[in-house]
Coordinates of C-alpha atoms in Angstrom, one line a residue:
Chain A
M1 CA 0.0 0.0 0.0
N2 CA 3.0 2.3 0.2
D3 CA 3.8 2.7 -3.4
I4 CA 4.2 6.3 -4.6
F5 CA 1.1 7.3 -6.6
F6 CA 2.3 10.7 -7.7
Q7 CA 5.1 13.1 -7.0
M8 CA 5.0 16.9 -7.5
R9 CA 8.1 18.9 -7.3
K10 CA 8.2 22.7 -7.4
I11 CA 5.0 23.0 -9.4
V12 CA 4.4 26.6 -10.6
K13 CA 1.3 27.7 -12.5
Q14 CA 1.1 31.2 -14.0
Y15 CA -1.6 32.8 -16.1
P16 CA -1.3 35.9 -18.2
L17 CA -3.5 38.6 -16.7
G18 CA -3.4 41.6 -19.1
D19 CA 0.2 42.7 -19.2
E20 CA 1.1 41.0 -16.0
V21 CA 1.5 37.5 -15.0
S22 CA -0.6 36.1 -12.1
T23 CA 1.0 33.2 -10.2
V24 CA -1.6 30.8 -9.0
L25 CA 0.6 28.0 -7.6
R26 CA 4.0 28.6 -6.1
D27 CA 6.6 25.8 -5.8
V28 CA 4.1 23.2 -4.7
D29 CA 5.6 19.9 -3.5
L30 CA 3.2 17.1 -2.9
D31 CA 3.6 13.3 -2.7
V32 CA 0.6 11.0 -2.6
Q33 CA 0.8 7.3 -1.8
E34 CA -1.5 4.6 -3.3
G35 CA -4.6 4.2 -1.2
E36 CA -4.4 7.6 0.5
Y37 CA -7.4 9.7 1.3
L38 CA -6.3 13.3 1.0
S39 CA -8.1 16.6 1.4
V40 CA -6.8 19.8 -0.1
L41 CA -8.3 22.6 2.1
G42 CA -8.3 26.2 1.0
P43 CA -10.5 29.3 0.6
S44 CA -11.7 30.3 -2.8
G45 CA -9.1 31.9 -4.9
S46 CA -6.3 29.9 -3.1
G47 CA -5.4 27.9 -6.2
K48 CA -6.9 24.7 -5.1
S49 CA -8.9 24.2 -8.3
T50 CA -5.8 24.9 -10.4
L51 CA -4.0 22.3 -8.4
M52 CA -6.9 19.9 -9.0
N53 CA -6.7 20.5 -12.7
I54 CA -3.0 19.7 -12.8
I55 CA -3.4 16.6 -10.7
G56 CA -6.2 15.5 -13.0
C57 CA -4.2 16.2 -16.1
L58 CA -6.7 18.7 -17.4
D59 CA -4.0 21.3 -17.3
L60 CA -0.2 21.4 -17.4
P61 CA 2.1 23.3 -15.0
T62 CA 4.1 26.2 -16.2
S63 CA 7.1 24.7 -14.5
G64 CA 8.0 21.9 -12.1
E65 CA 7.8 18.2 -12.3
Y66 CA 4.7 16.0 -12.1
I67 CA 5.2 12.3 -12.2
L68 CA 2.1 10.3 -12.2
R69 CA 2.6 6.5 -11.6
G70 CA 6.1 6.8 -12.9
Q71 CA 5.2 8.8 -16.0
S72 CA 6.3 12.4 -16.4
V73 CA 3.2 14.4 -17.5
E74 CA 4.8 17.6 -18.8
E75 CA 5.5 16.6 -22.4
L76 CA 2.2 14.8 -23.2
D77 CA -0.1 16.1 -26.0
E78 CA -3.8 16.5 -25.6
M79 CA -4.6 13.0 -26.9
E80 CA -2.2 11.4 -24.4
L81 CA -3.6 13.5 -21.6
A82 CA -7.1 12.3 -22.6
H83 CA -5.9 8.7 -22.4
I84 CA -4.4 9.3 -18.9
R85 CA -7.6 10.9 -17.7
R86 CA -9.5 8.0 -19.1
R87 CA -7.3 5.4 -17.5
E88 CA -6.2 6.9 -14.2
I89 CA -8.6 9.5 -13.0
G90 CA -12.3 9.6 -12.0
F91 CA -13.6 13.1 -11.7
I92 CA -16.4 14.2 -9.4
F93 CA -17.5 17.8 -9.7
Q94 CA -19.5 20.1 -7.4
N95 CA -22.6 20.0 -9.5
S96 CA -22.8 16.4 -10.5
Q97 CA -23.0 17.4 -14.2
M98 CA -25.1 14.6 -15.5
L99 CA -25.9 14.9 -19.1
K100 CA -29.6 15.9 -19.2
R101 CA -30.6 13.9 -22.2
M102 CA -29.3 10.6 -20.8
D103 CA -30.6 8.3 -18.0
A104 CA -28.5 7.4 -15.1
L105 CA -27.2 4.2 -16.7
K106 CA -26.2 6.0 -19.9
N107 CA -24.5 8.7 -17.9
V108 CA -22.4 6.2 -16.1
E109 CA -21.6 4.4 -19.4
L110 CA -20.2 7.6 -21.0
P111 CA -16.5 7.2 -20.0
L112 CA -16.6 3.6 -21.2
I113 CA -18.0 4.8 -24.6
Y114 CA -15.0 6.9 -25.1
A115 CA -12.8 4.1 -23.9
G116 CA -14.2 1.9 -26.7
V117 CA -15.8 -0.7 -24.4
S118 CA -18.5 -2.9 -26.0
P119 CA -22.2 -2.0 -25.3
R120 CA -23.0 -5.1 -23.3
E121 CA -19.8 -4.8 -21.2
R122 CA -20.6 -1.1 -20.7
A123 CA -24.1 -1.7 -19.5
R124 CA -23.0 -4.5 -17.1
R125 CA -20.2 -2.4 -15.5
A126 CA -22.3 0.8 -15.3
E127 CA -25.1 -1.2 -13.6
E128 CA -22.6 -2.7 -11.2
M129 CA -21.4 0.7 -10.2
L130 CA -24.9 2.2 -9.8
V131 CA -25.7 -0.8 -7.5
K132 CA -22.5 0.0 -5.5
V133 CA -23.5 3.6 -4.9
G134 CA -27.0 2.4 -3.9
L135 CA -29.0 3.4 -7.0
Q136 CA -30.1 0.0 -8.1
D137 CA -33.7 1.1 -8.5
R138 CA -32.8 4.3 -10.3
L139 CA -31.0 3.0 -13.4
H140 CA -33.3 4.5 -16.0
H141 CA -34.2 7.7 -14.2
F142 CA -33.2 11.0 -16.0
P143 CA -31.4 13.7 -14.1
N144 CA -34.6 15.8 -13.5
Q145 CA -36.1 12.7 -11.8
L146 CA -33.2 12.4 -9.3
S147 CA -32.4 14.4 -6.1
G148 CA -29.1 16.3 -5.8
G149 CA -27.7 13.5 -3.6
Q150 CA -28.7 10.9 -6.1
Q151 CA -27.2 12.8 -8.9
Q152 CA -24.0 13.1 -7.0
R153 CA -24.0 9.3 -6.5
V154 CA -24.5 8.9 -10.3
A155 CA -21.4 11.1 -10.7
I156 CA -19.5 9.0 -8.3
A157 CA -20.5 5.8 -10.2
R158 CA -19.4 7.5 -13.4
A159 CA -16.1 8.4 -11.9
L160 CA -15.6 4.8 -10.7
V161 CA -16.8 2.9 -13.7
T162 CA -13.4 3.0 -15.6
R163 CA -11.7 1.6 -12.4
P164 CA -9.5 4.6 -12.1
S165 CA -6.5 4.6 -9.7
L166 CA -7.5 8.0 -8.4
L167 CA -10.9 9.6 -7.5
L168 CA -10.6 13.3 -7.8
A169 CA -13.4 15.3 -6.2
D170 CA -14.0 19.0 -6.4
E171 CA -16.3 20.2 -3.6
P172 CA -18.3 17.0 -3.9
T173 CA -20.8 18.1 -1.2
G174 CA -20.9 21.7 -2.2
A175 CA -24.4 21.6 -3.7
L176 CA -25.9 19.2 -1.1
D177 CA -27.6 19.6 2.2
Q178 CA -25.8 18.4 5.3
S179 CA -27.3 15.0 5.8
T180 CA -26.9 14.1 2.1
G181 CA -23.4 15.4 2.3
K182 CA -22.7 13.1 5.2
Q183 CA -24.0 10.1 3.2
I184 CA -21.6 11.0 0.4
M185 CA -18.7 11.3 2.8
A186 CA -19.6 7.9 4.3
L187 CA -19.5 6.5 0.7
F188 CA -16.1 8.1 0.2
S189 CA -14.7 6.4 3.3
E190 CA -16.1 3.1 2.2
L191 CA -14.5 3.5 -1.2
N192 CA -11.2 4.4 0.4
A193 CA -11.4 1.3 2.6
D194 CA -11.9 -0.7 -0.6
G195 CA -8.5 0.6 -1.7
H196 CA -9.4 3.6 -3.9
T197 CA -7.0 6.6 -3.7
I198 CA -9.1 9.7 -3.1
I199 CA -8.2 13.4 -3.3
M200 CA -10.9 15.8 -2.3
I201 CA -10.7 19.6 -2.8
T202 CA -12.8 21.6 -0.4
H203 CA -13.1 24.9 1.4
D204 CA -15.1 23.3 4.2
I205 CA -13.0 22.2 7.1
N206 CA -15.7 19.9 8.4
I207 CA -15.7 18.1 5.1
A208 CA -11.9 18.0 4.9
K209 CA -11.8 16.3 8.3
H210 CA -13.3 13.1 6.8
A211 CA -10.0 12.5 4.9
K212 CA -7.1 10.7 6.6
R213 CA -4.7 13.5 5.6
V214 CA -5.3 17.2 5.1
V215 CA -3.1 19.8 3.4
N216 CA -3.7 23.5 3.3
I217 CA -3.4 25.7 0.3
I218 CA -3.4 29.5 0.7
D219 CA -2.4 32.0 -2.1
G220 CA -0.9 29.2 -4.1
V221 CA 1.4 27.9 -1.3
L222 CA 0.8 24.4 0.0
S223 CA 1.5 23.5 3.6
E224 CA 1.0 20.4 5.6
P225 CA -0.3 21.3 9.1
K226 CA 1.0 19.5 12.1
G227 CA -1.6 18.6 14.6
E228 CA -5.1 20.2 14.4
V229 CA -6.3 21.3 11.0
T230 CA -7.3 24.9 10.8
F231 CA -7.2 27.8 8.4
A232 CA -3.9 29.6 8.9
Chain B
M1 CA -6.3 -13.3 -26.2
I2 CA -6.3 -10.0 -28.1
N3 CA -9.0 -9.6 -30.7
P4 CA -7.5 -8.0 -33.8
F5 CA -10.8 -6.4 -34.7
R6 CA -11.0 -4.6 -31.3
P7 CA -10.1 -1.1 -32.6
L8 CA -12.5 -1.4 -35.5
I9 CA -15.3 -2.6 -33.2
A10 CA -14.6 0.2 -30.8
G11 CA -14.7 2.6 -33.6
I12 CA -18.1 1.4 -34.8
N13 CA -19.4 1.5 -31.2
M14 CA -18.2 5.0 -30.8
F15 CA -19.8 6.0 -34.1
V16 CA -23.1 4.4 -33.1
E17 CA -23.0 6.3 -29.8
S18 CA -22.1 9.5 -31.5
L19 CA -25.1 9.0 -33.9
R20 CA -27.4 8.4 -30.9
M21 CA -26.2 11.5 -29.1
A22 CA -26.6 13.6 -32.3
I23 CA -30.1 12.3 -32.8
A24 CA -30.9 13.1 -29.1
N25 CA -29.5 16.6 -29.5
I26 CA -31.4 17.3 -32.8
T27 CA -34.7 16.0 -31.4
A28 CA -34.1 17.9 -28.1
N29 CA -34.8 21.2 -29.8
K30 CA -37.1 20.3 -32.7
L31 CA -38.2 23.8 -33.7
R32 CA -34.6 25.0 -33.9
S33 CA -33.4 22.0 -35.8
F34 CA -36.3 22.4 -38.2
L35 CA -35.6 26.0 -38.8
T36 CA -31.9 25.1 -39.3
I37 CA -32.6 22.5 -41.9
L38 CA -35.2 24.6 -43.7
G39 CA -32.5 26.3 -45.8
I40 CA -31.0 23.1 -47.0
M41 CA -34.5 21.6 -47.5
I42 CA -35.6 24.5 -49.7
G43 CA -32.4 24.5 -51.7
V44 CA -32.5 20.8 -52.4
T45 CA -36.3 21.0 -53.2
A46 CA -35.6 23.8 -55.7
V47 CA -32.6 21.9 -57.4
I48 CA -34.6 18.6 -57.7
A49 CA -37.8 20.3 -58.9
L50 CA -36.0 22.4 -61.5
I51 CA -33.9 19.6 -62.9
T52 CA -36.7 17.0 -62.9
T53 CA -39.2 19.4 -64.5
I54 CA -36.8 20.6 -67.2
S55 CA -35.8 17.1 -68.0
G56 CA -39.5 16.2 -68.2
V57 CA -40.1 19.1 -70.6
S58 CA -37.0 18.2 -72.6
S59 CA -38.0 14.5 -73.0
S60 CA -41.5 15.4 -74.1
I61 CA -40.1 17.9 -76.7
S62 CA -37.8 15.2 -78.1
D63 CA -40.7 12.7 -78.1
S64 CA -42.8 15.1 -80.2
F65 CA -39.9 15.8 -82.5
T66 CA -39.5 12.1 -83.1
S67 CA -43.2 11.7 -83.7
M68 CA -43.3 14.5 -86.3
G69 CA -39.9 14.8 -87.7
A70 CA -37.6 11.9 -87.5
G71 CA -36.9 10.5 -90.9
S72 CA -37.2 13.8 -92.7
I73 CA -34.7 16.6 -93.6
T74 CA -35.8 20.2 -94.2
V75 CA -33.8 22.0 -96.8
S76 CA -34.0 25.7 -97.6
T77 CA -32.6 26.7 -100.9
P78 CA -32.5 30.5 -101.5
G79 CA -29.9 29.6 -104.2
S80 CA -27.5 31.9 -106.0
D81 CA -27.9 34.8 -108.3
L82 CA -27.8 32.5 -111.3
K83 CA -30.1 29.9 -109.9
S84 CA -32.5 31.1 -107.3
G85 CA -34.2 27.8 -106.3
L86 CA -34.9 24.3 -107.4
S87 CA -36.8 23.2 -110.5
S88 CA -39.1 20.2 -110.9
E89 CA -36.3 18.3 -112.5
D90 CA -34.0 19.1 -109.6
L91 CA -36.7 17.7 -107.3
D92 CA -36.8 14.5 -109.3
D93 CA -33.0 14.2 -109.1
I94 CA -33.0 14.7 -105.3
A95 CA -35.9 12.1 -105.0
A96 CA -33.7 9.7 -106.9
L97 CA -30.8 9.9 -104.4
E98 CA -30.0 6.8 -102.5
N99 CA -32.2 6.1 -99.4
V100 CA -34.5 8.9 -100.3
Q101 CA -38.2 8.0 -100.3
G102 CA -39.5 11.2 -101.7
V103 CA -39.4 15.0 -101.7
T104 CA -42.1 17.4 -100.8
P105 CA -41.6 21.0 -101.9
S106 CA -43.0 23.6 -99.6
V107 CA -44.6 26.6 -101.2
S108 CA -46.4 28.8 -98.8
L109 CA -48.6 31.8 -99.6
S110 CA -51.3 33.8 -97.9
V111 CA -54.4 34.6 -99.9
K112 CA -57.9 36.1 -99.7
A113 CA -60.6 33.4 -99.8
A114 CA -64.2 34.1 -100.9
R115 CA -67.4 32.1 -101.3
N116 CA -71.1 33.2 -101.5
G117 CA -70.3 36.7 -100.4
V118 CA -68.2 35.6 -97.4
S119 CA -64.5 36.6 -97.7
E120 CA -61.5 36.4 -95.4
T121 CA -57.9 37.4 -95.9
G122 CA -54.8 35.9 -94.5
I123 CA -55.7 32.3 -95.3
T124 CA -52.5 30.3 -95.3
V125 CA -52.0 28.0 -98.2
S126 CA -49.3 25.3 -98.6
G127 CA -48.4 23.7 -101.9
V128 CA -47.5 20.0 -101.4
N129 CA -47.2 16.8 -103.4
E130 CA -48.3 13.2 -102.6
Y131 CA -45.3 12.5 -100.3
Y132 CA -46.8 14.9 -97.8
F133 CA -49.7 12.5 -97.3
I134 CA -47.6 9.4 -97.4
N135 CA -45.6 10.7 -94.4
K136 CA -48.7 12.2 -92.6
P137 CA -51.2 9.4 -93.1
D138 CA -53.6 10.9 -90.5
A139 CA -53.9 14.2 -92.4
L140 CA -57.0 13.2 -94.4
E141 CA -60.4 13.4 -92.7
S142 CA -62.6 12.8 -95.7
G143 CA -62.6 13.1 -99.4
R144 CA -59.4 12.4 -101.2
S145 CA -55.9 13.8 -101.0
I146 CA -53.8 15.6 -103.6
N147 CA -52.4 13.0 -106.2
P148 CA -49.7 13.1 -108.8
I149 CA -52.2 13.8 -111.6
D150 CA -53.3 17.0 -109.8
I151 CA -49.7 18.0 -109.7
A152 CA -48.9 17.3 -113.3
D153 CA -52.1 19.1 -114.4
M154 CA -51.7 22.0 -112.0
S155 CA -55.3 21.2 -111.1
R156 CA -57.3 23.8 -109.3
V157 CA -58.2 21.5 -106.4
C158 CA -57.7 22.0 -102.7
M159 CA -58.1 20.4 -99.3
I160 CA -59.4 22.6 -96.5
G161 CA -58.9 22.6 -92.7
S162 CA -61.6 22.9 -90.0
D163 CA -61.3 26.7 -89.7
V164 CA -62.0 27.3 -93.4
M165 CA -64.8 24.7 -93.3
E166 CA -66.5 26.6 -90.4
S167 CA -66.1 30.0 -92.1
F168 CA -67.2 29.1 -95.6
F169 CA -69.1 25.8 -95.5
Y170 CA -71.2 25.9 -92.4
G171 CA -73.8 23.2 -92.6
V172 CA -72.8 22.1 -96.1
N173 CA -70.7 19.2 -97.2
P174 CA -67.7 21.0 -98.8
I175 CA -66.6 18.1 -101.0
G176 CA -67.2 19.1 -104.6
Q177 CA -68.1 22.7 -103.7
T178 CA -66.0 25.6 -105.0
I179 CA -64.2 28.4 -103.3
Y180 CA -62.3 31.4 -104.7
L181 CA -58.7 31.7 -103.6
A182 CA -57.0 35.0 -104.7
G183 CA -59.7 35.3 -107.3
V184 CA -59.2 31.8 -108.8
Q185 CA -61.9 29.2 -108.5
F186 CA -60.9 26.0 -106.8
T187 CA -62.8 22.7 -106.2
V188 CA -62.6 21.2 -102.7
V189 CA -61.7 17.6 -102.9
G190 CA -60.8 16.7 -99.3
I191 CA -61.0 17.8 -95.7
L192 CA -58.0 17.9 -93.4
A193 CA -58.2 16.2 -90.1
E194 CA -58.2 18.6 -87.1
D195 CA -54.7 18.6 -85.7
T196 CA -55.1 17.0 -82.3
D197 CA -51.4 17.0 -81.8
T198 CA -50.8 19.9 -79.4
S199 CA -47.1 19.2 -79.0
I200 CA -44.7 22.1 -78.9
A201 CA -43.2 21.0 -82.2
S202 CA -46.5 21.2 -84.0
I203 CA -47.3 24.6 -82.5
M204 CA -43.9 25.7 -83.8
S205 CA -44.4 24.5 -87.3
G206 CA -48.0 25.6 -87.6
T207 CA -50.7 23.9 -89.7
P208 CA -51.8 25.5 -93.0
D209 CA -55.5 26.3 -93.5
I210 CA -55.5 25.0 -97.1
L211 CA -53.4 22.5 -99.1
M212 CA -53.1 22.5 -102.9
P213 CA -50.8 20.9 -105.5
Y214 CA -47.5 22.6 -105.3
T215 CA -47.4 23.3 -109.0
T216 CA -50.7 25.2 -108.8
A217 CA -49.3 27.1 -105.8
M218 CA -46.2 28.1 -107.6
K219 CA -48.2 29.3 -110.6
M220 CA -50.3 31.4 -108.3
N221 CA -47.1 32.8 -106.7
S222 CA -45.7 33.5 -110.2
Q223 CA -42.7 31.3 -109.3
N224 CA -41.1 28.6 -111.3
L225 CA -38.5 27.5 -108.7
V226 CA -38.9 26.0 -105.3
T227 CA -37.0 27.5 -102.3
G228 CA -37.9 25.0 -99.6
I229 CA -38.2 21.2 -99.6
T230 CA -38.7 18.4 -97.2
V231 CA -36.7 15.2 -98.0
Y232 CA -38.2 12.0 -96.6
M233 CA -36.1 8.9 -96.1
N234 CA -36.9 5.2 -96.1
N235 CA -35.2 4.8 -92.7
P236 CA -34.6 7.5 -90.1
D237 CA -31.1 5.9 -89.4
D238 CA -30.0 7.1 -92.8
T239 CA -30.3 10.7 -91.9
E240 CA -26.5 11.4 -91.8
D241 CA -25.8 9.5 -95.1
V242 CA -28.6 11.3 -96.9
K243 CA -27.5 14.6 -95.5
T244 CA -24.0 14.1 -96.9
L245 CA -25.4 13.0 -100.3
L246 CA -27.7 16.1 -100.3
E247 CA -24.8 18.4 -99.6
E248 CA -22.7 17.0 -102.4
H249 CA -25.7 17.2 -104.8
L250 CA -26.6 20.8 -103.8
D251 CA -23.0 22.0 -103.9
A252 CA -22.8 20.8 -107.5
L253 CA -26.2 22.3 -108.4
F254 CA -25.3 25.7 -107.0
S255 CA -21.8 25.7 -108.4
F256 CA -20.2 25.4 -105.0
E257 CA -21.2 28.9 -104.0
D258 CA -21.5 29.7 -100.3
D259 CA -24.8 30.3 -98.5
T260 CA -27.0 28.9 -101.2
Y261 CA -28.8 26.3 -99.0
T262 CA -29.2 25.2 -95.4
I263 CA -30.0 21.7 -94.3
T264 CA -31.8 21.2 -91.1
T265 CA -32.4 17.8 -89.6
M266 CA -34.8 17.2 -86.8
E267 CA -31.9 15.7 -84.9
S268 CA -30.0 18.9 -85.2
I269 CA -32.9 21.0 -83.9
E270 CA -33.4 18.5 -81.2
S271 CA -29.8 18.6 -80.1
T272 CA -29.8 22.4 -80.1
M273 CA -32.9 22.3 -77.9
D274 CA -31.3 19.8 -75.6
T275 CA -28.2 21.9 -75.3
M276 CA -30.3 25.0 -74.5
L277 CA -32.4 23.1 -72.0
S278 CA -29.5 21.6 -70.2
M279 CA -27.8 25.0 -70.1
M280 CA -30.9 26.4 -68.6
S281 CA -31.3 23.7 -66.1
A282 CA -27.6 24.1 -65.1
L283 CA -28.1 27.8 -64.7
L284 CA -31.3 27.4 -62.6
A285 CA -29.7 24.6 -60.5
G286 CA -26.8 27.0 -59.9
I287 CA -29.1 29.7 -58.7
A288 CA -30.9 27.2 -56.5
S289 CA -27.6 26.0 -55.0
I290 CA -27.1 29.4 -53.6
A291 CA -30.0 28.4 -51.2
L292 CA -27.9 25.4 -50.3
I293 CA -24.9 27.6 -49.3
V294 CA -27.2 29.9 -47.3
G295 CA -28.6 26.7 -45.7
G296 CA -25.0 25.6 -44.9
I297 CA -24.4 28.9 -43.2
G298 CA -27.5 28.4 -41.2
I299 CA -26.2 25.0 -40.0
M300 CA -22.8 26.5 -39.2
N301 CA -24.5 29.2 -37.1
M302 CA -26.6 26.7 -35.2
M303 CA -23.6 24.4 -34.6
L304 CA -21.5 27.3 -33.3
T305 CA -24.3 28.3 -30.9
S306 CA -24.6 24.7 -29.9
V307 CA -20.9 24.5 -29.1
T308 CA -21.1 27.5 -26.9
E309 CA -24.2 26.2 -25.2
R310 CA -22.6 22.9 -24.6
T311 CA -19.3 24.1 -23.3
V312 CA -19.8 22.5 -20.0
E313 CA -20.9 19.2 -21.5
I314 CA -17.8 19.2 -23.7
G315 CA -15.5 20.0 -20.8
L316 CA -17.1 17.2 -18.8
K317 CA -16.7 14.7 -21.6
K318 CA -13.1 15.7 -22.0
A319 CA -12.5 15.3 -18.2
I320 CA -13.9 11.8 -18.4
G321 CA -11.5 10.9 -21.1
A322 CA -13.0 11.9 -24.5
E323 CA -10.2 12.6 -27.1
P324 CA -10.4 15.8 -29.1
G325 CA -11.1 13.7 -32.2
Q326 CA -14.0 12.0 -30.5
I327 CA -15.6 15.3 -29.7
Q328 CA -15.0 16.6 -33.2
I329 CA -16.6 13.5 -34.8
Q330 CA -19.6 13.8 -32.6
F331 CA -20.3 17.4 -33.7
L332 CA -19.5 16.6 -37.3
I333 CA -22.0 13.7 -37.2
E334 CA -24.6 16.1 -35.8
S335 CA -24.2 18.7 -38.6
F336 CA -24.0 16.0 -41.2
L337 CA -27.2 14.5 -39.9
L338 CA -29.0 17.8 -39.8
S339 CA -27.9 18.6 -43.4
M340 CA -28.9 15.1 -44.6
I341 CA -32.3 15.3 -43.0
G342 CA -32.8 18.6 -44.9
G343 CA -31.4 17.0 -48.0
V344 CA -33.6 13.9 -48.0
T345 CA -36.7 15.8 -47.1
G346 CA -35.8 18.2 -49.9
V347 CA -35.5 15.3 -52.4
V348 CA -38.9 14.0 -51.5
L349 CA -40.5 17.5 -51.6
G350 CA -38.7 18.2 -54.9
L351 CA -40.0 15.1 -56.5
V352 CA -43.6 15.9 -55.3
V353 CA -43.3 19.5 -56.6
S354 CA -41.9 18.4 -59.9
A355 CA -44.5 15.6 -60.3
A356 CA -47.2 18.3 -59.7
M357 CA -45.5 20.6 -62.2
C358 CA -45.1 17.9 -64.8
S359 CA -48.8 17.0 -64.5
V360 CA -49.9 20.6 -64.9
M361 CA -47.7 21.1 -67.9
G362 CA -48.7 17.7 -69.4
T363 CA -45.1 16.5 -69.7
N364 CA -43.7 13.1 -68.6
F365 CA -42.5 12.8 -65.0
T366 CA -39.4 10.7 -64.8
I367 CA -37.3 10.4 -61.7
N368 CA -33.9 11.9 -62.4
Y369 CA -31.5 9.9 -60.3
G370 CA -28.6 12.2 -61.2
A371 CA -30.5 15.1 -59.6
I372 CA -31.2 13.1 -56.5
A373 CA -27.6 12.1 -56.2
L374 CA -26.7 15.8 -56.7
G375 CA -29.1 17.0 -54.0
V376 CA -28.1 14.3 -51.5
G377 CA -24.4 14.7 -52.3
F378 CA -24.5 18.4 -52.0
S379 CA -26.3 18.4 -48.7
A380 CA -23.8 15.8 -47.3
A381 CA -20.9 18.1 -48.4
V382 CA -22.6 21.1 -46.9
G383 CA -23.0 19.3 -43.6
I384 CA -19.4 18.3 -43.5
I385 CA -17.9 21.6 -44.8
F386 CA -20.0 23.9 -42.7
G387 CA -19.9 21.6 -39.7
W388 CA -16.1 21.3 -39.7
S389 CA -15.2 24.6 -38.1
P390 CA -17.7 24.4 -35.2
A391 CA -16.7 20.8 -34.6
R392 CA -13.0 21.8 -34.6
K393 CA -13.8 24.6 -32.2
A394 CA -15.5 22.2 -29.8
S395 CA -12.6 19.7 -30.0
K396 CA -10.1 22.5 -29.2
L397 CA -12.0 23.8 -26.1
S398 CA -9.8 23.6 -23.1
P399 CA -11.5 21.3 -20.5
I400 CA -10.6 23.8 -17.7
D401 CA -12.2 26.8 -19.4
A402 CA -15.2 24.6 -20.2
L403 CA -15.5 23.4 -16.6
R404 CA -15.0 26.8 -15.1
R405 CA -18.4 27.7 -16.3
M406 CA -20.1 25.2 -14.0

């Protein structure tokens, strides 16, 4: 369980902002082991979403080294990045972002469609995942027939269906009420116990506490608090 | 074990899914999709209707040309200063050429006709010989037609058409009666059948009111030479051979001077008409295809709007592993499908419209597969060409920019 999942060394991300350059991430070092459950805690504008994009291979750092499962990510083109996302990473967003015109099962199948899995295999795996997140009786419901919590479960099933090595969640409970949020957090703990590596980005310290390890990010600087987790 | 067809099967699965998504997107906003395809639909309808209608007209024109004119050659012989037409002997010589069945001179005049105090000017008279009736067996309604003896004797006999019969012989059997033409007394020997052929060719050539022996007509016209003849052949396939023989013969007759005669075959008239009609249909189809381009711009506009609207969806798909190419294909399929729906509807509508037009104009309706292929091919091309840039734009969207909109 102690294999290195990824390593980040001196990651810098800058965006042009008019004539100036805005630095969003400053020399971020972060190591994550296989099977970890990590929270990245920070207020809005702290650079946590940018960090998530880089971890999720949606974006490339301006400088620094990012090695994901032994592979250096910097020099990959869009196509190879798409393949890494497809193979290694399951995304869960704040709003579940189900596609409106598809039922739950089809939404979960979507990543498998792009991965070229056969229709029968797709349906089988998607159903298996929906059962796992407790939606066995909602397979053919459309997004407008599902509650927010149920939609988020569909999103989790969709993230899991490709059997990714990492679940990457951005404010997964942001749009949910407290009790539904707790159910989702319980599901995350379960998934982590099953061996899934989870990274959760949040601004909510109570949510962050569910993770086994918490890092803070403020103004693009990452720090690992010793002892009690608080906002600096 | 690795299945060697796996990439192919995956590709087909991907295509089927893209097709499903495209159909879902098109049907999700039916009114907008309908308005978008309207341009293509109208363009294809216009192209198909024009081409099919014109080819219907052109085929009925060539049908009526064949019915009236195949197997004959029209020669006009203004002649030279020395010899300003053809004599009876010249006609006999031409009739004796190989493969020639006979020659009818055409002598036309316009006269004043009178009978029992009724008179009318502008009556058209044609001088003909017996070959006219051999090649137009339906021309005689009753009585007899003009025969070689009439021609030899320059007899004052005539055959009258229905108009003359109504004007001068109302309620009387005209056969054996007399009528004055340009002051000369003629005996009516036959009645011409009413021309039921309303084909364009017949309207163009016109039907004379009265027929008489051509020798008589020439005498009335104070002419002794013929300036126009129709040459009939035994077999329509000999047209080119007879034409060549005629040219040689007439060249010799008119001492090889220029512009002494013109030979017109029905085939040459027909091919000129065909050329004109196909130029016209190409021109009209060209104008109609402007509608197709406008339709293409409509599709491009809708696809660009659609890409903007679906930014989040595209970002999400990219995040879950869609390659740029897969996104591009999906949008291309959608614009292709939109355009093809418009194209196929246009083909059906175009056929309906042209069938209606053909039945109104009384021409033959034949399905022109070339026009259908053109319409469908053009709309497929429009879908791909005008869908390309929006699809490319979608595939290039950065997933982060797309997801930031959530």
